[in-house]
PDB file of C-alpha atoms in Angstrom:
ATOM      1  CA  UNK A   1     -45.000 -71.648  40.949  1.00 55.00           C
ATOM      2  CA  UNK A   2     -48.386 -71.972  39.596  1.00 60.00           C
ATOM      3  CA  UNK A   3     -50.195 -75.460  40.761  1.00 61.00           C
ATOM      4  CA  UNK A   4     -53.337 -77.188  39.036  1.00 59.00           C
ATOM      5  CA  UNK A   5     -56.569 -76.685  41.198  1.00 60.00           C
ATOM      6  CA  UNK A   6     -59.233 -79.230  40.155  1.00 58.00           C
ATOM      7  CA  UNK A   7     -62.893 -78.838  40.990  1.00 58.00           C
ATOM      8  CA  UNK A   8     -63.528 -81.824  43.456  1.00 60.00           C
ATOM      9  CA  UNK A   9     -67.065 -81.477  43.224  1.00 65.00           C
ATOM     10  CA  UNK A  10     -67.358 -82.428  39.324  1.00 70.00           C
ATOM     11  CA  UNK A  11     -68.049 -85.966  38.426  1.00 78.00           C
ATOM     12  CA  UNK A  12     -66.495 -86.841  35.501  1.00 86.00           C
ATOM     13  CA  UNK A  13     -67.334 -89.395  32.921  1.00 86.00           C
ATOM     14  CA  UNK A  14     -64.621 -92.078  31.405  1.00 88.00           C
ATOM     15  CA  UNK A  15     -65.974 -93.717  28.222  1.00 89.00           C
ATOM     16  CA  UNK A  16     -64.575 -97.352  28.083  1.00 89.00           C
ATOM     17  CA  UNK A  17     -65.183-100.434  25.998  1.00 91.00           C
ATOM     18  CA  UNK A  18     -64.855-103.899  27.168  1.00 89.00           C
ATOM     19  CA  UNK A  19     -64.889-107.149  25.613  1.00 94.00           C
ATOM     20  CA  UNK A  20     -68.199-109.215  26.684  1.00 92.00           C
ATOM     21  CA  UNK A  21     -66.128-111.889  28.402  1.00 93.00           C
ATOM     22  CA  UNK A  22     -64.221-109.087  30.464  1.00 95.00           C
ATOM     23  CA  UNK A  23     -67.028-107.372  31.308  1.00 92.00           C
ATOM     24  CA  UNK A  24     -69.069-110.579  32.485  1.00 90.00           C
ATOM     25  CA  UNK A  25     -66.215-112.044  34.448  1.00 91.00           C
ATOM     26  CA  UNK A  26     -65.942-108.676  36.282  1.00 92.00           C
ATOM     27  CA  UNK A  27     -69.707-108.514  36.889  1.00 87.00           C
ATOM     28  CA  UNK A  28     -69.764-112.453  38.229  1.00 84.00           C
ATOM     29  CA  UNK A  29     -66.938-111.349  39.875  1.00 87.00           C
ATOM     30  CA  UNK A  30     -68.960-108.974  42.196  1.00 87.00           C
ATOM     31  CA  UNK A  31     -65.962-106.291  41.056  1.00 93.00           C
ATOM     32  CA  UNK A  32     -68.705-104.277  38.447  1.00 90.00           C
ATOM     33  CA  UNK A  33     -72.230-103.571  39.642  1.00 89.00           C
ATOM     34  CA  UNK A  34     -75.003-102.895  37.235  1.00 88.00           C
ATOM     35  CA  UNK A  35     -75.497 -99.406  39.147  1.00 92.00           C
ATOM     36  CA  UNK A  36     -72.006 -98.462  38.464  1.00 91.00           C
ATOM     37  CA  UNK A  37     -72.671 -97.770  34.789  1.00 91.00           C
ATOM     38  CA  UNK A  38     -74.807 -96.949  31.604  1.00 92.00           C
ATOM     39  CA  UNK A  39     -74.828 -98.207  28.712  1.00 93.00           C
ATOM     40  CA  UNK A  40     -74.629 -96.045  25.590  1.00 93.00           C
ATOM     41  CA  UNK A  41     -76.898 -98.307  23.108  1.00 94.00           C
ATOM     42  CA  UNK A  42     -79.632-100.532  22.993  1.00 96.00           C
ATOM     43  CA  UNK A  43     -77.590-103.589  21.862  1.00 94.00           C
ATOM     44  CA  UNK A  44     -75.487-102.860  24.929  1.00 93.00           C
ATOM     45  CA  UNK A  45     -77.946-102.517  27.052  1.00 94.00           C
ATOM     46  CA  UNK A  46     -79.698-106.236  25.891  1.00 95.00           C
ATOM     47  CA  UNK A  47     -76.534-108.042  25.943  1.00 92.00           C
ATOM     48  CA  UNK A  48     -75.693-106.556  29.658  1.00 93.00           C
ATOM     49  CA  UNK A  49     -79.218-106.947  30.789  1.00 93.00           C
ATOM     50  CA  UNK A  50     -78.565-110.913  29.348  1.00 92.00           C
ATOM     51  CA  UNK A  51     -75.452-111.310  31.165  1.00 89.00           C
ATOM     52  CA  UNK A  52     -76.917-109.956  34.958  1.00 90.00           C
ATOM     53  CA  UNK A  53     -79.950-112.232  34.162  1.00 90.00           C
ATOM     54  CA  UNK A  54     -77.289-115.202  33.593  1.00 88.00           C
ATOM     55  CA  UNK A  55     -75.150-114.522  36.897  1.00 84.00           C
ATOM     56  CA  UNK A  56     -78.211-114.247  38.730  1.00 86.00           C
ATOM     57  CA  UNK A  57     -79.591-117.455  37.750  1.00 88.00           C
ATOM     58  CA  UNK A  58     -75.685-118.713  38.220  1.00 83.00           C
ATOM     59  CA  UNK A  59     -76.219-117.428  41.745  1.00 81.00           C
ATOM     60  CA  UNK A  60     -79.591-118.927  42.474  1.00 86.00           C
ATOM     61  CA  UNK A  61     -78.288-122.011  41.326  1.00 86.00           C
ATOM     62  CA  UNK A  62     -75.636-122.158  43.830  1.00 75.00           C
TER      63      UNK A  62
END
């Protein structure tokens, strides 16, 4: 019987989409960091940049 080896040491990338709101409650959440992805696009990247600036002025606020 034959049995899969996988390469441990190769990261692999998942490509997801998320709604905004999902993403942003998992971000204020503290569940998503901003270091734990890229974005693939400038309009990504302003509205995620938008939403960290927003929880961390939530956060301040608190």
């Amino acid at each position: 019987m034959k049995t899969a080896q996988i390469n441990s040491q190769t990261k692999a990338s998942i490509l997801l989409a998320f709604e905004q709101d999902k993403l942003e409650m998992l971000i204020h959440e503290g569940k998503l960091h901003a270091a734990d992805f890229n974005c693939l696009d400038k309009t990504s990247k302003r509205s995620v940049w938008n939403m960290l600036l927003s929880a961390a002025a939530r956060t301040m606020q608190s």
